[in-house]
Amino acid sequence: MHNYLVYKAKYNAGIKIFRRFIRVNSIISLMLVLMLLLVTGCGSTAGEVGTASDMLEKEDHIVVGFSIDSYLIERWQRDTDIFAAKLKELDSTAEINLQNANGDIDTQIQQIKYLIEKKVDVLVIVCIDSDSLSEVVTEAKSAGIPVIAYDRLIKNADVDLYISFDNEKVGTLMGEALLKAGLPNKKVMMLSGPNEDNNVSLVESGFNKVMASNDIEIVDTFHAPGWKAEEAATYLSEHITELNSVDAIMCGNDNIATNAIRTLSEARLAGKINIVGQDADLEACQRVVEGTQVMTVYKPVEKLAQAAAEYALALAKGEDLGVSTTMSDGSYDIPYYFLDPIAVTSENMDETVIASGFHLKEEVYMNVSN
Ligand code: BGC
């Protein structure tokens, strides 16, 4: 019995010591865990950890959101290819998230919203409608994303940069080329682009000034919706009799010129009406050297795209652009960087379009025997 009592007392004391040991150790373990959490910072929520790593990614990996109207017209592939190449050359880790709206304004707005959600570092936009993006651009800007209006102005949106060519000068060059080629009846027709594209009114304004100061009448103007050249051609074929007294057609771009010339050939009027356009599309350059188009306006898009890539990177890094020229977007004066367009005729084709590498000589002169 005594043995049993002694044994029980020892047993109880043992249990007590064991329990105390466990308690003390738990406190120490708990303290160790807490210290570890404090040192590693793992006490924050999963969300905060995500934000921290996102921020790290943002710092060394710039993403440019590029929203483009469409690839309907030849030049835009060149614009985006050169932009992408220049961006990689300047920063090998930078990326483009390119969204093509296929000419649909609602799609373009949705795509820009998606790029905002994606938290791109800067947005570059070729707008479809200069009047419809002010709201979504404001959204981007309040999310801290700077915006570049590429080639076409976005109105009332206070973009960080508008980069383009001197579009009014494009129209002036077209008008001067037609005058030089001769306008005996003093009558011209205009097959222009859509009014939604701000460039259209700028080009027309330059063209109209030259016409007005030389007493030339613009007998008819058609605005091709969405730059659809087939619609301009259809309009022309429906108004073909008007051409009896018309000396020339000012075409909003070379694609419209291609379609207009096709319609003129069908009506056996090819070569009788002088044509001008812009973009220096390959077909237009071929026509210029063949003599079926008076001139095209060459806009060195490679320079535009390269400058835009540099500015996009600078804006993404929060740097000052140093662009002092401004233009009113209807509500705000915005930084405006512009390049000069060049009139191209058969006389200067070699030293402009060909010398710059825009087109190969053998392609431009493909149908001309030397
Ligand atoms: C550009 C032209 C182009 C047209 C159709 C205009 O805004 O200035 O170069 O041909 O859009 O894409």
PDB file of C-alpha atoms in Angstrom, residues 73-76 78-79 151-152 165 167 170 174 199 227 251-256 276-282 284-285 293 295-302 341-342 344 353 358-359:
ATOM      1  CA  ILE A  73      -5.504  50.036 -94.522  1.00  0.00           C
ATOM      2  CA  GLU A  74      -1.995  48.927 -95.575  1.00  0.00           C
ATOM      3  CA  ARG A  75      -0.042  51.386 -93.387  1.00  0.00           C
ATOM      4  CA  TRP A  76      -1.188  50.217 -89.945  1.00  0.00           C
ATOM      5  CA  ARG A  78       3.868  48.879 -90.607  1.00  0.00           C
ATOM      6  CA  ASP A  79       2.989  51.302 -87.779  1.00  0.00           C
ATOM      7  CA  ASP A 151      -1.968  59.564 -85.469  1.00  0.00           C
ATOM      8  CA  ARG A 152      -5.578  60.659 -84.731  1.00  0.00           C
ATOM      9  CA  PHE A 165       1.773  64.220 -88.977  1.00  0.00           C
ATOM     10  CA  ASN A 167      -2.508  66.698 -91.367  1.00  0.00           C
ATOM     11  CA  VAL A 170      -1.285  66.806 -96.132  1.00  0.00           C
ATOM     12  CA  MET A 174      -2.704  67.543-102.305  1.00  0.00           C
ATOM     13  CA  ASN A 199      -7.591  63.920 -89.486  1.00  0.00           C
ATOM     14  CA  TRP A 227     -12.707  54.534 -94.512  1.00  0.00           C
ATOM     15  CA  CYS A 251      -9.057  61.030-102.546  1.00  0.00           C
ATOM     16  CA  GLY A 252      -8.823  60.843 -98.733  1.00  0.00           C
ATOM     17  CA  ASN A 253      -6.197  58.127 -99.021  1.00  0.00           C
ATOM     18  CA  ASP A 254      -4.566  55.817-101.552  1.00  0.00           C
ATOM     19  CA  ASN A 255      -6.993  52.984-100.897  1.00  0.00           C
ATOM     20  CA  ILE A 256      -9.866  55.260-101.929  1.00  0.00           C
ATOM     21  CA  VAL A 276      -4.261  62.494-105.568  1.00  0.00           C
ATOM     22  CA  GLY A 277      -4.150  60.465-102.350  1.00  0.00           C
ATOM     23  CA  GLN A 278      -2.038  59.849 -99.247  1.00  0.00           C
ATOM     24  CA  ASP A 279      -0.099  57.049 -97.522  1.00  0.00           C
ATOM     25  CA  ALA A 280       2.329  56.102-100.337  1.00  0.00           C
ATOM     26  CA  ASP A 281       0.712  52.654-100.624  1.00  0.00           C
ATOM     27  CA  LEU A 282       2.674  50.444-102.997  1.00  0.00           C
ATOM     28  CA  ALA A 284      -0.309  54.229-105.474  1.00  0.00           C
ATOM     29  CA  CYS A 285       3.458  54.620-105.885  1.00  0.00           C
ATOM     30  CA  GLN A 293      -2.020  59.145-110.230  1.00  0.00           C
ATOM     31  CA  MET A 295       0.830  62.325-106.457  1.00  0.00           C
ATOM     32  CA  THR A 296       0.605  60.614-103.097  1.00  0.00           C
ATOM     33  CA  VAL A 297       1.556  62.045 -99.721  1.00  0.00           C
ATOM     34  CA  TYR A 298       4.321  60.031 -98.104  1.00  0.00           C
ATOM     35  CA  LYS A 299       4.147  60.045 -94.320  1.00  0.00           C
ATOM     36  CA  PRO A 300       7.235  58.370 -92.818  1.00  0.00           C
ATOM     37  CA  VAL A 301       5.294  56.165 -90.403  1.00  0.00           C
ATOM     38  CA  GLU A 302       8.531  54.457 -89.345  1.00  0.00           C
ATOM     39  CA  PRO A 341       4.397  64.887 -94.696  1.00  0.00           C
ATOM     40  CA  ILE A 342       6.138  64.760 -98.103  1.00  0.00           C
ATOM     41  CA  VAL A 344       5.665  62.360-103.841  1.00  0.00           C
ATOM     42  CA  VAL A 353       9.913  56.605-100.771  1.00  0.00           C
ATOM     43  CA  PHE A 358       9.630  52.460 -97.536  1.00  0.00           C
ATOM     44  CA  HIS A 359       9.265  50.461-100.768  1.00  0.00           C
TER      45      HIS A 359
END
